[in-house]
């Protein structure tokens, strides 16, 4: 994926150059009226009057030759001009103090008055050194993301260098987001044509991994790498095949007597370390080894003949390790120790240990055939079983295959495997186990000790494998494709043969026996990590653990292989706590972070406008209105101003089962009791305004912005914080004479009845204005009644203020006994409500009363529908 992104960058560079070359062979256009020689583009000196020839937009993708120095913004100058005390890069990046100072001067300038791991901003504050030049401003004055601070930085191959020197992930290039402070990671978007469709955009969008990790590089002898999790150093030394999760740090140390060169720690971000990996150098005060001597890892000098001879001649034992010895070839008169050293053949099984790992004197190697079989079987019932050191029995063919099957891993040890001789198609692990040559140096550990991924062995193999990868890129030449097919087919046949049959040679005393080990056809070659395993704690109810790479779910109490990454989640209604969502199983069998647990939490209950809730958790304030509450959270609910309780106020507690100890405390709005004359109750009344034109001008000549206004239409009665009851005739006319329906909410607005306004502008916002989101008009129930009730739903809601803004108390006493039609009087305004006759709840229409007992169910349904805001 990174390779693809890098190829994309190279392709853009080539396209840009081709475009420029085609536009003019020898000249480059500064503008429509000015051109310069093509050779002067991005040479460090401004030649265009507008300065366009020396900008990141034109130069950031310019390739420089080996004898040139690349300015931060991309221009190329002669290498000898760097730090010559003359400015040759237009951005001065060839003469910065950080670039040209001595190591001591640069270190002192970076640190300033801060600690050894910090950078002092120009403004004076101290930031973590690792955060400078990462594309993100950390200093208040941005001095950590400037040419002065960053032009000396070397970015890794998997990074993109911003035009001022900072390093960002190659994945962030051309993602339409400015990840460089100066936006130089997106300059090619301006020059390239936009994609023609969403499909094409998705086609070129890089695939991002579900879980981001950084791998530990191979080439780092003497370098000790340790994991830092949440600011705490994990007691585990990382190996070259380990992976680290995103946003984790690693800390570096060197072997004794060696000096660390480079960053003391790095952070994993977007699958990349961003900086060059540090290395360790041998101190100058040690005597350099002579030409006829070999250097130990600690700096000691020994005779080359003493290397890999079974005896630890270096004080640190580095002359007898797999990294130095595993590729060694022994003569016919020598016995090869499992880690690779050569000793005289007569020294094998002479009851004296001559191999540094003791592989020349193991019980199985030195037993006769009868004792050999008996030792293997132990107390197991069948001859086809072997007994582990931990006493359990496993099948014979499982020993020494790279995968520990015994609980103590004893089936993958020198003691069990030293007598095994692997076939030519197999690789011999440093303890004697056998794995297929095909899985050697594939980036996954297949030997239980990881020796199939040793850097010294894998460096040449990785280079060779790259040649095979290149062969997959076919060209149009038929003969070339045929040659590639033959190579690929030969490789495929080799792999299939390795999978079908695995043969090992067993040395028993002086005799040699060949014994086939049958692999189940349904099984595949194991490539997962074969070291200590990590256990999911069993006391984790409702915890879900998923191994994304294998697409499997692991039960609590189960185990995962070392170096596997798992993600944690919880069952529905449970919440993940006390840990992170991802964890890495380390080589030591420990998790990179605490395994989280799941707990039940109480739902947020009090999001309405009628209550005021205060919560506390362990005597500290807590949010229980918008967040799920932890067990033991206490909640005290009170009615808001303008509301009164329906139930008794009590303190509620969130229990362990995720339920509150008491039902939700409820409140209802304070309301005005219906009376015979509601037209005088201003607190329950509102004015409804409809949108129309000013005056009587021709509508076609009006300017909508200046000539539209709201005019008084009718009266309405507040029946809840969200609803206004009125006559349907209030919404029967569109005064704009356009195609908008007369009952469209956009045509109406509401003000309190106390307002003195009879009209106001369309965009005017007088105090107390409310827009309408919906209008409900009831169906007629009486054939001779030309008027029906209507309800206007507010886009927001009324804030209840006692004696100022209040709803009526909706009370139905049952069937209205007297439906006498009464003409509207002056004292009873249209849209107001009252009790008439024998307790009839009536609404004033345009010409007649509307007896609301006929609309009781319709009215109560609408009120209940909008009670959610309480």
PDB file of N, CA and C in Angstrom, residues 28 78 98 101 155 232 250 284 289 296 334 366 434 484 503 510 595 637 685 773 813 845 847 856 869:
ATOM      1  N   UNK A  28       9.825  28.131 -19.884  1.00  0.00           N
ATOM      2  CA  UNK A  28       8.784  27.854 -18.876  1.00  0.00           C
ATOM      3  C   UNK A  28       8.025  29.149 -18.631  1.00  0.00           C
ATOM      4  N   UNK A  78      23.657  22.767  -6.121  1.00  0.00           N
ATOM      5  CA  UNK A  78      24.840  21.925  -6.004  1.00  0.00           C
ATOM      6  C   UNK A  78      25.094  21.581  -4.535  1.00  0.00           C
ATOM      7  N   UNK A  98      20.252  24.723  12.457  1.00  0.00           N
ATOM      8  CA  UNK A  98      20.072  23.296  12.736  1.00  0.00           C
ATOM      9  C   UNK A  98      20.780  22.433  11.691  1.00  0.00           C
ATOM     10  N   UNK A 101      25.007  23.642  11.950  1.00  0.00           N
ATOM     11  CA  UNK A 101      25.731  23.659  13.212  1.00  0.00           C
ATOM     12  C   UNK A 101      26.329  22.308  13.552  1.00  0.00           C
ATOM     13  N   UNK A 155      13.396  12.534   6.316  1.00  0.00           N
ATOM     14  CA  UNK A 155      12.165  11.734   6.385  1.00  0.00           C
ATOM     15  C   UNK A 155      12.451  10.311   5.905  1.00  0.00           C
ATOM     16  N   UNK A 232       4.083   4.849  30.227  1.00  0.00           N
ATOM     17  CA  UNK A 232       4.765   3.908  31.123  1.00  0.00           C
ATOM     18  C   UNK A 232       5.533   2.898  30.289  1.00  0.00           C
ATOM     19  N   UNK A 250       8.098   4.037  21.232  1.00  0.00           N
ATOM     20  CA  UNK A 250       9.177   3.096  21.537  1.00  0.00           C
ATOM     21  C   UNK A 250      10.385   3.890  22.009  1.00  0.00           C
ATOM     22  N   UNK A 284      34.477   5.853  20.020  1.00  0.00           N
ATOM     23  CA  UNK A 284      35.815   6.062  19.459  1.00  0.00           C
ATOM     24  C   UNK A 284      36.925   5.685  20.432  1.00  0.00           C
ATOM     25  N   UNK A 289      39.430  -2.923  16.200  1.00  0.00           N
ATOM     26  CA  UNK A 289      39.951  -4.261  15.929  1.00  0.00           C
ATOM     27  C   UNK A 289      40.843  -4.241  14.691  1.00  0.00           C
ATOM     28  N   UNK A 296      33.402  -8.133  18.488  1.00  0.00           N
ATOM     29  CA  UNK A 296      32.223  -8.589  19.232  1.00  0.00           C
ATOM     30  C   UNK A 296      31.217  -7.437  19.329  1.00  0.00           C
ATOM     31  N   UNK A 334      32.801 -32.264  11.003  1.00  0.00           N
ATOM     32  CA  UNK A 334      32.304 -31.419  12.086  1.00  0.00           C
ATOM     33  C   UNK A 334      30.818 -31.676  12.322  1.00  0.00           C
ATOM     34  N   UNK A 366      21.546 -38.484  22.059  1.00  0.00           N
ATOM     35  CA  UNK A 366      22.572 -39.436  22.489  1.00  0.00           C
ATOM     36  C   UNK A 366      22.009 -40.764  22.975  1.00  0.00           C
ATOM     37  N   UNK A 434      11.888 -27.423  12.297  1.00  0.00           N
ATOM     38  CA  UNK A 434      11.902 -27.320  10.835  1.00  0.00           C
ATOM     39  C   UNK A 434      10.659 -26.577  10.342  1.00  0.00           C
ATOM     40  N   UNK A 484       8.356 -15.015 -17.324  1.00  0.00           N
ATOM     41  CA  UNK A 484       7.810 -14.748 -15.996  1.00  0.00           C
ATOM     42  C   UNK A 484       6.891 -15.872 -15.551  1.00  0.00           C
ATOM     43  N   UNK A 503       9.174 -33.973   5.394  1.00  0.00           N
ATOM     44  CA  UNK A 503      10.001 -35.114   5.773  1.00  0.00           C
ATOM     45  C   UNK A 503      11.136 -34.626   6.648  1.00  0.00           C
ATOM     46  N   UNK A 510      24.246 -43.367  16.648  1.00  0.00           N
ATOM     47  CA  UNK A 510      25.047 -43.324  15.431  1.00  0.00           C
ATOM     48  C   UNK A 510      24.217 -43.548  14.170  1.00  0.00           C
ATOM     49  N   UNK A 595      -6.388  -5.279  29.489  1.00  0.00           N
ATOM     50  CA  UNK A 595      -7.591  -5.795  28.838  1.00  0.00           C
ATOM     51  C   UNK A 595      -8.803  -5.134  29.488  1.00  0.00           C
ATOM     52  N   UNK A 637     -33.554  15.130  40.704  1.00  0.00           N
ATOM     53  CA  UNK A 637     -34.351  15.772  39.664  1.00  0.00           C
ATOM     54  C   UNK A 637     -35.321  16.771  40.291  1.00  0.00           C
ATOM     55  N   UNK A 685     -52.805  33.440  25.091  1.00  0.00           N
ATOM     56  CA  UNK A 685     -53.110  33.807  23.710  1.00  0.00           C
ATOM     57  C   UNK A 685     -51.858  34.220  22.943  1.00  0.00           C
ATOM     58  N   UNK A 773     -43.385  24.738  12.298  1.00  0.00           N
ATOM     59  CA  UNK A 773     -42.822  23.610  11.550  1.00  0.00           C
ATOM     60  C   UNK A 773     -43.899  22.742  10.894  1.00  0.00           C
ATOM     61  N   UNK A 813     -64.911  17.283  30.267  1.00  0.00           N
ATOM     62  CA  UNK A 813     -65.813  16.765  31.302  1.00  0.00           C
ATOM     63  C   UNK A 813     -66.734  15.671  30.773  1.00  0.00           C
ATOM     64  N   UNK A 845     -64.679  29.942  15.992  1.00  0.00           N
ATOM     65  CA  UNK A 845     -64.332  29.896  14.591  1.00  0.00           C
ATOM     66  C   UNK A 845     -64.560  31.253  13.962  1.00  0.00           C
ATOM     67  N   UNK A 847     -67.227  32.166  12.127  1.00  0.00           N
ATOM     68  CA  UNK A 847     -68.621  32.613  12.299  1.00  0.00           C
ATOM     69  C   UNK A 847     -69.360  31.829  13.369  1.00  0.00           C
ATOM     70  N   UNK A 856     -62.129  15.628  20.549  1.00  0.00           N
ATOM     71  CA  UNK A 856     -61.326  15.325  21.733  1.00  0.00           C
ATOM     72  C   UNK A 856     -60.196  14.343  21.428  1.00  0.00           C
ATOM     73  N   UNK A 869     -40.842  16.587  24.281  1.00  0.00           N
ATOM     74  CA  UNK A 869     -39.929  17.664  24.688  1.00  0.00           C
ATOM     75  C   UNK A 869     -39.934  17.868  26.192  1.00  0.00           C
TER      76      UNK A 869
END
